[in-house]
Amino acid sequence: MSRTTKLVALTAAASLTLGLAACASERDPGTSPTTAGGGATTTAGGGEAGGLIGIAMPTRSLERWNNDGKHLDELLKKAGYETSLQYADNKVDQQISQIETMVNSGAKVLVVASIDGEALGNALEAAAAKGIKVIAYDRLINGTEAVDYYATFDNYKVGTLQGEFVKEQLKLDSEAGPFTLEPFAGSPDDNNAKFFFSGAWDVLLPFVESGKLVVPSGKSPKTNDDWKSIGIQGWETAKAQSEMDNRLNANYQDKKVDVVLSPNDSLALGIEQSLESNGYKPGADWPLVTGQDADKANVINMLADKQAMTVWKDTRTLGDQVALMVDQIVKGQTVEVNDTETYDNGKKVVPSFLLAPQVVTKDTVKSALVESGFYKASDLGL
Ligand code: GAL
């Protein structure tokens, strides 16, 4: 994976400032965050803020997207835009129809967190034909030229953080093992899931090949490209729970699982429910379980020793960055990106802005998630 990223400001950084944050102070900002430059908007491109921005989110059934949509919607409204925030209940046809409505309503920019990254080409090409710009939000949209920018967290890094955490906690470089591992991957239609798995498996596969990690279920991809064989459709908690039940019932009558690689928190929650119903006890024989997103139920499980870590992606900062990109597009300014090599969508390498994810554990919940205002202490029973 060529990981060369370089800061590419595609123009001298004009002093473009918006009524938008470079960073949010509150999860649900009551106050419009201050801008780095003090708020005066000088526009290098001469355009004006305003007009309709379409925000297409995949579903409300996965916690993080509710936070993403709400924050971005509020930021854009505060910056003087009209918005159409739509959730598609994880139904691809519904998302396509919502995008078509945004196009027909005269949207200037579409911000799209796709359900199926391969399914939006026709709808977005119709948008492009009308001069509408498209920002892929968090999930890359593939197979079409009609994606102008991509904004996300470094997805490969998310997986690397998970893999490295397992390696360090189990001391795989020094301990003899073998340790039992059950790996999971995300939804097969989500481009991110490939990167999450690859980042983790690039760390862990050598230990599987050496025999220090063993996979009793046999569900151990031989290469990163086999990740879909252990994918959980739609990132559904219930599907992860039943898959873990099946693996435990079929392969663990005479042994215990030591570590579960879960790519995100919605899967980890199902895996943890399975572990509990199969008699595992936190602090006794509970395995190391990974996750991502710092979903509330999983943070509470971390505090109860039912999950070892989550990779936190402060979705407020993603919203801040995308709102800035929208404004730069509408005002005819150059859009800042910091990665012009990694994200090839099959038709083009999409100019991207990557944000940095970070590991949160039980010991850092307060400093990372409460002190930043992402959660209130009372949200977490603290
Ligand atoms: C991914 C996203 C993750 C994960 C998953 C389910 O695309 O990057 O944060 O939670 O979707 O929403």
Short mmCIF file of C-alpha atoms and ligand atoms in Angstrom, two decimals, residues 62 64-65 138-139 152 155 190 192-193 196 235 264-266 292-293 313, ligand 1:
data_model
loop_
_atom_site.label_atom_id
_atom_site.label_comp_id
_atom_site.label_asym_id
_atom_site.label_seq_id
_atom_site.Cartn_x
_atom_site.Cartn_y
_atom_site.Cartn_z
CA LEU A 62 -25.54 2.89 13.08
CA ARG A 64 -22.02 7.42 14.22
CA TRP A 65 -24.00 8.58 11.17
CA ASP A 138 -15.99 8.85 4.87
CA ARG A 139 -16.61 6.05 2.34
CA THR A 152 -12.30 10.55 5.60
CA ASN A 155 -8.84 3.96 6.96
CA ASP A 190 -18.13 -0.76 2.01
CA ASN A 192 -13.56 1.25 3.92
CA ALA A 193 -13.83 -2.32 5.19
CA PHE A 196 -9.59 -1.55 7.83
CA TRP A 235 -22.25 -3.83 9.67
CA ASN A 264 -15.88 -1.50 14.33
CA ASP A 265 -18.10 -1.10 17.39
CA SER A 266 -21.42 -2.22 15.91
CA GLN A 292 -13.88 1.52 16.07
CA ASP A 293 -16.12 4.62 16.39
CA LYS A 313 -12.65 9.09 14.78
C1 GAL B 1 -17.59 2.57 7.92
C2 GAL B 1 -17.16 3.67 8.83
C3 GAL B 1 -16.92 3.13 10.18
C4 GAL B 1 -17.87 2.02 10.60
C5 GAL B 1 -18.84 1.50 9.56
C6 GAL B 1 -20.26 1.39 10.06
O1 GAL B 1 -17.60 2.96 6.61
O2 GAL B 1 -15.95 4.30 8.37
O3 GAL B 1 -16.84 4.22 11.05
O4 GAL B 1 -18.57 2.34 11.76
O5 GAL B 1 -18.87 2.20 8.38
O6 GAL B 1 -20.83 2.64 10.15
#
